[in-house]
PDB file of C-alpha atoms and ligand atoms in Angstrom:
ATOM      1  CA  MET A   1     179.590 102.251 200.206  1.00 97.00           C
ATOM      2  CA  ARG A   2     178.870  99.033 202.887  1.00 97.00           C
ATOM      3  CA  LEU A   3     176.157  96.831 202.110  1.00 97.00           C
ATOM      4  CA  ASP A   4     174.965  94.406 204.076  1.00 98.00           C
ATOM      5  CA  TYR A   5     172.002  91.599 203.704  1.00 98.00           C
ATOM      6  CA  LEU A   6     170.023  90.109 206.216  1.00 98.00           C
ATOM      7  CA  THR A   7     168.926  86.636 205.209  1.00 98.00           C
ATOM      8  CA  ILE A   8     168.555  83.173 206.384  1.00 98.00           C
ATOM      9  CA  PHE A   9     169.992  82.441 203.195  1.00 98.00           C
ATOM     10  CA  PRO A  10     173.445  84.276 203.339  1.00 98.00           C
ATOM     11  CA  GLU A  11     174.493  82.236 199.984  1.00 97.00           C
ATOM     12  CA  PHE A  12     172.250  83.831 197.917  1.00 96.00           C
ATOM     13  CA  PHE A  13     174.643  87.216 197.797  1.00 96.00           C
ATOM     14  CA  ASP A  14     177.609  84.910 196.620  1.00 95.00           C
ATOM     15  CA  VAL A  15     176.944  86.105 193.267  1.00 94.00           C
ATOM     16  CA  LEU A  16     178.170  89.534 194.411  1.00 93.00           C
ATOM     17  CA  GLY A  17     181.362  88.849 194.010  1.00 86.00           C
ATOM     18  CA  ILE A  18     181.807  88.595 190.166  1.00 87.00           C
ATOM     19  CA  SER A  19     181.504  90.576 187.239  1.00 81.00           C
ATOM     20  CA  LEU A  20     181.429  94.472 187.891  1.00 75.00           C
ATOM     21  CA  LEU A  21     180.341  94.406 191.415  1.00 85.00           C
ATOM     22  CA  GLY A  22     182.501  92.038 192.174  1.00 87.00           C
ATOM     23  CA  LYS A  23     185.517  94.416 190.327  1.00 90.00           C
ATOM     24  CA  ALA A  24     183.636  96.895 192.521  1.00 92.00           C
ATOM     25  CA  VAL A  25     184.364  95.015 195.710  1.00 91.00           C
ATOM     26  CA  ASP A  26     188.067  94.815 194.763  1.00 91.00           C
ATOM     27  CA  ASN A  27     188.921  98.230 194.128  1.00 92.00           C
ATOM     28  CA  GLY A  28     187.499  98.835 197.353  1.00 94.00           C
ATOM     29  CA  ILE A  29     184.567 100.923 195.905  1.00 95.00           C
ATOM     30  CA  VAL A  30     181.991  98.777 197.902  1.00 96.00           C
ATOM     31  CA  ASP A  31     182.321  96.673 200.818  1.00 96.00           C
ATOM     32  CA  ILE A  32     179.862  93.662 200.952  1.00 96.00           C
ATOM     33  CA  HIS A  33     178.678  91.455 203.883  1.00 97.00           C
ATOM     34  CA  ALA A  34     176.115  88.947 204.016  1.00 98.00           C
ATOM     35  CA  HIS A  35     174.895  87.647 207.250  1.00 98.00           C
ATOM     36  CA  ASP A  36     172.874  84.435 208.162  1.00 98.00           C
ATOM     37  CA  LEU A  37     169.742  85.861 210.500  1.00 98.00           C
ATOM     38  CA  ARG A  38     170.367  82.695 212.471  1.00 98.00           C
ATOM     39  CA  THR A  39     173.356  83.844 213.582  1.00 98.00           C
ATOM     40  CA  TRP A  40     171.039  86.016 216.140  1.00 98.00           C
ATOM     41  CA  THR A  41     168.891  83.092 217.580  1.00 98.00           C
ATOM     42  CA  HIS A  42     169.812  80.823 220.517  1.00 98.00           C
ATOM     43  CA  ASP A  43     167.381  78.353 220.443  1.00 98.00           C
ATOM     44  CA  ARG A  44     168.623  74.357 219.783  1.00 98.00           C
ATOM     45  CA  HIS A  45     166.551  74.744 216.056  1.00 98.00           C
ATOM     46  CA  ARG A  46     167.438  78.125 215.326  1.00 98.00           C
ATOM     47  CA  THR A  47     164.137  79.119 215.162  1.00 98.00           C
ATOM     48  CA  VAL A  48     163.303  82.558 212.864  1.00 98.00           C
ATOM     49  CA  ASP A  49     159.358  82.317 212.557  1.00 98.00           C
ATOM     50  CA  ASP A  50     156.667  81.451 214.960  1.00 98.00           C
ATOM     51  CA  THR A  51     152.738  81.247 213.496  1.00 98.00           C
ATOM     52  CA  PRO A  52     151.057  84.819 213.097  1.00 98.00           C
ATOM     53  CA  CYS A  53     148.808  86.419 215.411  1.00 98.00           C
ATOM     54  CA  GLY A  54     145.435  86.532 214.402  1.00 98.00           C
ATOM     55  CA  GLY A  55     145.639  83.101 212.690  1.00 98.00           C
ATOM     56  CA  GLY A  56     146.088  83.040 208.918  1.00 98.00           C
ATOM     57  CA  ALA A  57     148.444  80.151 207.023  1.00 98.00           C
ATOM     58  CA  GLY A  58     152.098  80.146 207.023  1.00 98.00           C
ATOM     59  CA  MET A  59     154.459  81.778 209.240  1.00 98.00           C
ATOM     60  CA  VAL A  60     156.094  84.978 210.145  1.00 98.00           C
ATOM     61  CA  MET A  61     159.694  86.026 211.142  1.00 98.00           C
ATOM     62  CA  LYS A  62     159.800  86.786 214.867  1.00 98.00           C
ATOM     63  CA  PRO A  63     161.080  90.191 215.586  1.00 98.00           C
ATOM     64  CA  ASP A  64     163.808  89.092 218.114  1.00 98.00           C
ATOM     65  CA  PRO A  65     166.731  88.074 215.613  1.00 98.00           C
ATOM     66  CA  TRP A  66     166.360  91.251 213.416  1.00 98.00           C
ATOM     67  CA  GLY A  67     166.287  93.695 216.539  1.00 98.00           C
ATOM     68  CA  GLU A  68     169.398  91.489 217.964  1.00 98.00           C
ATOM     69  CA  ALA A  69     171.166  91.956 214.847  1.00 98.00           C
ATOM     70  CA  PHE A  70     170.507  95.816 214.236  1.00 98.00           C
ATOM     71  CA  ASP A  71     172.094  95.865 217.607  1.00 98.00           C
ATOM     72  CA  ASP A  72     175.154  94.415 216.510  1.00 98.00           C
ATOM     73  CA  LEU A  73     175.531  95.540 212.904  1.00 98.00           C
ATOM     74  CA  LEU A  74     173.982  99.391 213.403  1.00 98.00           C
ATOM     75  CA  GLY A  75     173.995  99.603 217.217  1.00 97.00           C
ATOM     76  CA  ALA A  76     171.124 101.951 218.912  1.00 91.00           C
ATOM     77  CA  ASP A  77     171.619 104.902 218.008  1.00 95.00           C
ATOM     78  CA  PRO A  78     169.777 106.301 215.226  1.00 97.00           C
ATOM     79  CA  ASP A  79     171.215 107.748 212.398  1.00 98.00           C
ATOM     80  CA  PRO A  80     169.229 108.656 209.170  1.00 98.00           C
ATOM     81  CA  SER A  81     172.432 108.307 206.673  1.00 98.00           C
ATOM     82  CA  VAL A  82     171.868 104.298 207.209  1.00 98.00           C
ATOM     83  CA  HIS A  83     169.231 103.741 204.966  1.00 98.00           C
ATOM     84  CA  VAL A  84     167.521 100.146 205.768  1.00 98.00           C
ATOM     85  CA  VAL A  85     165.996  98.258 202.484  1.00 98.00           C
ATOM     86  CA  ILE A  86     162.923  95.969 202.727  1.00 98.00           C
ATOM     87  CA  PRO A  87     162.271  94.288 199.656  1.00 98.00           C
ATOM     88  CA  THR A  88     158.065  93.501 199.718  1.00 98.00           C
ATOM     89  CA  PRO A  89     155.235  92.990 197.713  1.00 97.00           C
ATOM     90  CA  SER A  90     153.584  95.421 199.340  1.00 97.00           C
ATOM     91  CA  GLY A  91     156.191  98.602 199.375  1.00 98.00           C
ATOM     92  CA  THR A  92     156.666 101.071 196.930  1.00 98.00           C
ATOM     93  CA  PRO A  93     157.548 100.606 193.326  1.00 97.00           C
ATOM     94  CA  PHE A  94     161.570 100.295 192.940  1.00 98.00           C
ATOM     95  CA  ARG A  95     162.557 102.428 190.221  1.00 96.00           C
ATOM     96  CA  GLN A  96     165.763 104.451 189.006  1.00 95.00           C
ATOM     97  CA  ASP A  97     165.402 107.003 190.929  1.00 95.00           C
ATOM     98  CA  ASP A  98     165.531 105.376 194.022  1.00 98.00           C
ATOM     99  CA  ALA A  99     168.227 103.662 192.504  1.00 98.00           C
ATOM    100  CA  ALA A 100     169.938 107.183 191.784  1.00 97.00           C
ATOM    101  CA  GLN A 101     168.904 107.687 195.611  1.00 98.00           C
ATOM    102  CA  LEU A 102     170.614 105.125 197.253  1.00 98.00           C
ATOM    103  CA  SER A 103     173.851 105.227 194.990  1.00 98.00           C
ATOM    104  CA  HIS A 104     174.685 107.768 197.207  1.00 98.00           C
ATOM    105  CA  ALA A 105     174.113 106.132 200.596  1.00 98.00           C
ATOM    106  CA  ASP A 106     177.368 105.470 202.341  1.00 98.00           C
ATOM    107  CA  ARG A 107     175.403 102.350 204.113  1.00 98.00           C
ATOM    108  CA  ILE A 108     172.603 100.393 202.923  1.00 98.00           C
ATOM    109  CA  VAL A 109     171.292  97.403 204.944  1.00 98.00           C
ATOM    110  CA  PHE A 110     168.918  94.727 203.091  1.00 98.00           C
ATOM    111  CA  CYS A 111     166.419  93.033 205.109  1.00 99.00           C
ATOM    112  CA  CYS A 112     165.408  89.673 202.877  1.00 98.00           C
ATOM    113  CA  GLY A 113     162.187  88.636 204.599  1.00 98.00           C
ATOM    114  CA  ARG A 114     160.781  84.834 204.138  1.00 98.00           C
ATOM    115  CA  TYR A 115     157.436  82.871 204.876  1.00 96.00           C
ATOM    116  CA  GLU A 116     154.291  85.596 204.973  1.00 97.00           C
ATOM    117  CA  GLY A 117     157.255  88.341 205.853  1.00 98.00           C
ATOM    118  CA  ILE A 118     158.553  90.254 208.634  1.00 98.00           C
ATOM    119  CA  ASP A 119     156.490  91.218 212.140  1.00 98.00           C
ATOM    120  CA  HIS A 120     155.854  94.584 211.438  1.00 98.00           C
ATOM    121  CA  ARG A 121     157.238  95.639 214.986  1.00 98.00           C
ATOM    122  CA  VAL A 122     160.568  95.377 213.110  1.00 98.00           C
ATOM    123  CA  ILE A 123     159.630  97.503 210.437  1.00 98.00           C
ATOM    124  CA  ASP A 124     158.205 100.009 212.898  1.00 98.00           C
ATOM    125  CA  TYR A 125     161.698  99.846 215.393  1.00 98.00           C
ATOM    126  CA  ALA A 126     163.678 100.481 212.457  1.00 98.00           C
ATOM    127  CA  SER A 127     162.108 103.562 211.193  1.00 98.00           C
ATOM    128  CA  GLU A 128     162.621 104.876 214.573  1.00 98.00           C
ATOM    129  CA  HIS A 129     166.372 104.763 214.451  1.00 98.00           C
ATOM    130  CA  TRP A 130     167.086 104.736 210.184  1.00 98.00           C
ATOM    131  CA  SER A 131     166.177 105.570 206.994  1.00 98.00           C
ATOM    132  CA  VAL A 132     163.483 102.965 206.144  1.00 98.00           C
ATOM    133  CA  HIS A 133     162.600 102.029 202.633  1.00 98.00           C
ATOM    134  CA  GLU A 134     160.044  99.712 201.629  1.00 98.00           C
ATOM    135  CA  LEU A 135     160.236  98.157 198.239  1.00 98.00           C
ATOM    136  CA  SER A 136     158.821  96.394 195.400  1.00 98.00           C
ATOM    137  CA  LEU A 137     160.249  95.109 192.267  1.00 97.00           C
ATOM    138  CA  GLY A 138     157.093  94.940 190.786  1.00 96.00           C
ATOM    139  CA  ASP A 139     153.621  93.355 190.591  1.00 96.00           C
ATOM    140  CA  TYR A 140     154.711  90.038 191.541  1.00 96.00           C
ATOM    141  CA  VAL A 141     155.234  88.027 194.487  1.00 94.00           C
ATOM    142  CA  LEU A 142     158.575  85.963 195.174  1.00 97.00           C
ATOM    143  CA  ASN A 143     159.566  83.781 197.925  1.00 97.00           C
ATOM    144  CA  GLY A 144     161.671  85.998 199.601  1.00 98.00           C
ATOM    145  CA  GLY A 145     163.150  89.508 199.411  1.00 98.00           C
ATOM    146  CA  GLU A 146     166.371  88.085 198.754  1.00 98.00           C
ATOM    147  CA  VAL A 147     166.425  88.096 194.838  1.00 98.00           C
ATOM    148  CA  ALA A 148     165.199  91.425 194.843  1.00 98.00           C
ATOM    149  CA  ALA A 149     167.870  92.588 197.274  1.00 98.00           C
ATOM    150  CA  LEU A 150     170.096  91.530 193.990  1.00 97.00           C
ATOM    151  CA  ALA A 151     168.695  93.253 191.764  1.00 97.00           C
ATOM    152  CA  MET A 152     168.162  96.571 193.654  1.00 98.00           C
ATOM    153  CA  THR A 153     171.878  96.044 194.709  1.00 97.00           C
ATOM    154  CA  GLU A 154     172.586  96.092 190.593  1.00 96.00           C
ATOM    155  CA  ALA A 155     170.743  98.936 189.739  1.00 97.00           C
ATOM    156  CA  ILE A 156     172.142 101.276 192.862  1.00 97.00           C
ATOM    157  CA  VAL A 157     175.837  99.781 192.566  1.00 96.00           C
ATOM    158  CA  ARG A 158     176.083 100.704 188.853  1.00 95.00           C
ATOM    159  CA  LEU A 159     175.079 104.062 189.489  1.00 97.00           C
ATOM    160  CA  VAL A 160     178.272 104.600 191.943  1.00 96.00           C
ATOM    161  CA  PRO A 161     181.233 106.473 190.758  1.00 94.00           C
ATOM    162  CA  GLY A 162     183.889 104.074 189.318  1.00 93.00           C
ATOM    163  CA  VAL A 163     181.665 101.209 189.239  1.00 93.00           C
ATOM    164  CA  LEU A 164     180.964 100.973 185.434  1.00 89.00           C
ATOM    165  CA  GLY A 165     183.932 101.314 182.955  1.00 76.00           C
ATOM    166  CA  ASN A 166     182.291 103.516 180.758  1.00 73.00           C
ATOM    167  CA  PRO A 167     180.040 105.609 182.667  1.00 70.00           C
ATOM    168  CA  GLU A 168     179.058 107.799 179.372  1.00 73.00           C
ATOM    169  CA  SER A 169     176.605 104.438 179.185  1.00 70.00           C
ATOM    170  CA  LEU A 170     173.954 105.125 182.097  1.00 73.00           C
ATOM    171  CA  SER A 171     172.913 108.763 179.954  1.00 68.00           C
ATOM    172  CA  GLU A 172     171.679 106.463 177.448  1.00 67.00           C
ATOM    173  CA  GLU A 173     169.634 103.899 178.836  1.00 76.00           C
ATOM    174  CA  SER A 174     166.255 103.678 179.567  1.00 75.00           C
ATOM    175  CA  TYR A 175     164.855 105.565 182.515  1.00 73.00           C
ATOM    176  CA  SER A 176     168.189 107.872 182.658  1.00 69.00           C
ATOM    177  CA  GLN A 177     167.346 111.407 182.426  1.00 65.00           C
ATOM    178  CA  ASP A 178     169.105 112.331 179.362  1.00 69.00           C
ATOM    179  CA  GLN A 179     166.744 110.180 177.617  1.00 76.00           C
ATOM    180  CA  GLU A 180     163.789 112.242 178.959  1.00 79.00           C
ATOM    181  CA  GLY A 181     162.536 108.770 181.032  1.00 86.00           C
ATOM    182  CA  LEU A 182     161.820 107.304 177.749  1.00 94.00           C
ATOM    183  CA  LEU A 183     162.548 103.823 176.901  1.00 97.00           C
ATOM    184  CA  GLU A 184     165.920 103.314 175.066  1.00 97.00           C
ATOM    185  CA  TYR A 185     165.949 102.812 171.350  1.00 97.00           C
ATOM    186  CA  PRO A 186     166.861  99.867 169.671  1.00 98.00           C
ATOM    187  CA  VAL A 187     170.798  99.384 168.832  1.00 98.00           C
ATOM    188  CA  TYR A 188     172.050  97.617 166.130  1.00 98.00           C
ATOM    189  CA  THR A 189     175.858  96.579 165.663  1.00 98.00           C
ATOM    190  CA  ARG A 190     178.026  94.566 162.556  1.00 98.00           C
ATOM    191  CA  PRO A 191     177.132  92.911 160.437  1.00 98.00           C
ATOM    192  CA  ALA A 192     175.129  95.270 158.217  1.00 98.00           C
ATOM    193  CA  SER A 193     172.640  92.869 156.762  1.00 98.00           C
ATOM    194  CA  TRP A 194     171.918  89.723 159.069  1.00 98.00           C
ATOM    195  CA  ARG A 195     169.739  86.632 157.911  1.00 98.00           C
ATOM    196  CA  GLY A 196     167.855  89.051 156.026  1.00 98.00           C
ATOM    197  CA  TRP A 197     167.339  91.904 158.461  1.00 98.00           C
ATOM    198  CA  ASP A 198     169.449  95.327 157.798  1.00 98.00           C
ATOM    199  CA  VAL A 199     170.651  97.589 160.042  1.00 98.00           C
ATOM    200  CA  PRO A 200     168.611 100.909 159.690  1.00 98.00           C
ATOM    201  CA  GLU A 201     170.171 103.046 157.128  1.00 98.00           C
ATOM    202  CA  VAL A 202     170.012 106.499 159.156  1.00 98.00           C
ATOM    203  CA  LEU A 203     172.830 104.208 161.908  1.00 98.00           C
ATOM    204  CA  MET A 204     175.020 103.967 158.913  1.00 98.00           C
ATOM    205  CA  SER A 205     175.339 107.592 157.258  1.00 98.00           C
ATOM    206  CA  GLY A 206     177.875 108.747 159.450  1.00 98.00           C
ATOM    207  CA  HIS A 207     175.114 111.889 160.142  1.00 98.00           C
ATOM    208  CA  HIS A 208     175.155 112.785 163.697  1.00 98.00           C
ATOM    209  CA  GLY A 209     171.698 114.871 163.703  1.00 98.00           C
ATOM    210  CA  HIS A 210     169.489 112.568 162.180  1.00 98.00           C
ATOM    211  CA  ILE A 211     170.988 109.175 163.758  1.00 98.00           C
ATOM    212  CA  ALA A 212     169.850 111.437 167.360  1.00 98.00           C
ATOM    213  CA  GLN A 213     166.661 112.330 165.595  1.00 98.00           C
ATOM    214  CA  TRP A 214     165.623 108.981 164.402  1.00 98.00           C
ATOM    215  CA  ARG A 215     167.018 107.626 168.146  1.00 98.00           C
ATOM    216  CA  ARG A 216     164.782 110.004 169.856  1.00 97.00           C
ATOM    217  CA  GLU A 217     161.747 109.100 167.590  1.00 98.00           C
ATOM    218  CA  GLN A 218     162.090 105.376 168.493  1.00 98.00           C
ATOM    219  CA  SER A 219     162.316 105.690 172.237  1.00 97.00           C
ATOM    220  CA  ARG A 220     159.489 108.333 171.822  1.00 97.00           C
ATOM    221  CA  GLU A 221     157.297 105.564 169.941  1.00 98.00           C
ATOM    222  CA  LEU A 222     158.667 102.808 171.933  1.00 98.00           C
ATOM    223  CA  THR A 223     157.890 104.278 174.924  1.00 98.00           C
ATOM    224  CA  ARG A 224     154.249 105.207 173.386  1.00 97.00           C
ATOM    225  CA  ARG A 225     153.384 101.509 172.615  1.00 98.00           C
ATOM    226  CA  ARG A 226     155.314  99.828 175.407  1.00 98.00           C
ATOM    227  CA  ARG A 227     154.837 102.552 178.722  1.00 97.00           C
ATOM    228  CA  PRO A 228     152.615 105.269 177.692  1.00 97.00           C
ATOM    229  CA  ASP A 229     152.557 106.219 181.820  1.00 94.00           C
ATOM    230  CA  LEU A 230     155.786 107.477 181.294  1.00 93.00           C
ATOM    231  CA  LEU A 231     155.012 109.702 178.566  1.00 92.00           C
ATOM    232  CA  THR A 232     154.714 113.354 180.326  1.00 80.00           C
ATOM    233  CA  ASP A 233     153.308 115.282 177.607  1.00 70.00           C
ATOM    234  CA  GLU A 234     150.833 113.278 176.267  1.00 51.00           C
TER     235      GLU A 234
HETATM  236  O1  LIG B   1     158.106  89.572 196.391  1.00 51.18           O
HETATM  237  B1  LIG B   1     158.684  90.422 196.839  1.00 51.18           B
HETATM  238  O2  LIG B   1     160.176  90.911 196.895  1.00 51.18           O
HETATM  239  C1  LIG B   1     159.132  89.678 198.172  1.00 51.18           C
HETATM  240  C2  LIG B   1     160.012  90.166 199.633  1.00 51.18           C
HETATM  241  C3  LIG B   1     159.208  89.684 200.738  1.00 51.18           C
HETATM  242  C4  LIG B   1     159.397  88.103 200.946  1.00 51.18           C
HETATM  243  C5  LIG B   1     159.123  87.897 202.121  1.00 51.18           C
HETATM  244  C6  LIG B   1     157.944  86.678 201.731  1.00 51.18           C
HETATM  245  N1  LIG B   1     157.964  86.987 199.895  1.00 51.18           N
HETATM  246  C7  LIG B   1     158.261  87.766 199.799  1.00 51.18           C
HETATM  247  C8  LIG B   1     158.740  88.595 198.516  1.00 51.18           C
END
């Protein structure tokens, strides 16, 4: 899997060189390239923004640098196997299913906007050539797409075979299919008693059936309380 990041702050993505993702890069499972969008500017000030047509506050990212970056990185031939991800507050919510689908992609290009956003013709152009995903991290607004791209990257890449040491851990996480899309149950480790708080007895019983039942009940109760929207049978 090759991941490209178009951004005016490429150093944001230096962090991808550490921890699990760093190992995935070292193992050749993932190939990461961060690009400074100003590479594709030609004026003395390396300008990437301009005033919004129709007025309004702030600045809008000019289309030209994006178009030239696409030309260099992707060429002009349409290829639906290339996924262009545009983090934006106006996008569809990024969910675990999106991470799962994108984890099968061979190529993902993250377009990280700043200011008031990217000239919409860039999205129109990209949509004619590649598979475009305008995705929101949540119902809040960041200052740009970089932090969202990092979060989405981790959610996607950790699902790629060979990236996580123990793939079994994926099956018991919140939102995983094995968890029936429910929130993950509470987890405990040693010591059995800590500052007056004890590990639930059932987890110390060694009775796998009872433990599995307790965990299912905990997941459903937690989901009912915190995310009733995830419950499909109520
Ligand atoms: O909240 B976000 O995911 C996000 C994404 C892109 C831009 C561009 C300017 N503000 C942004 C916010």
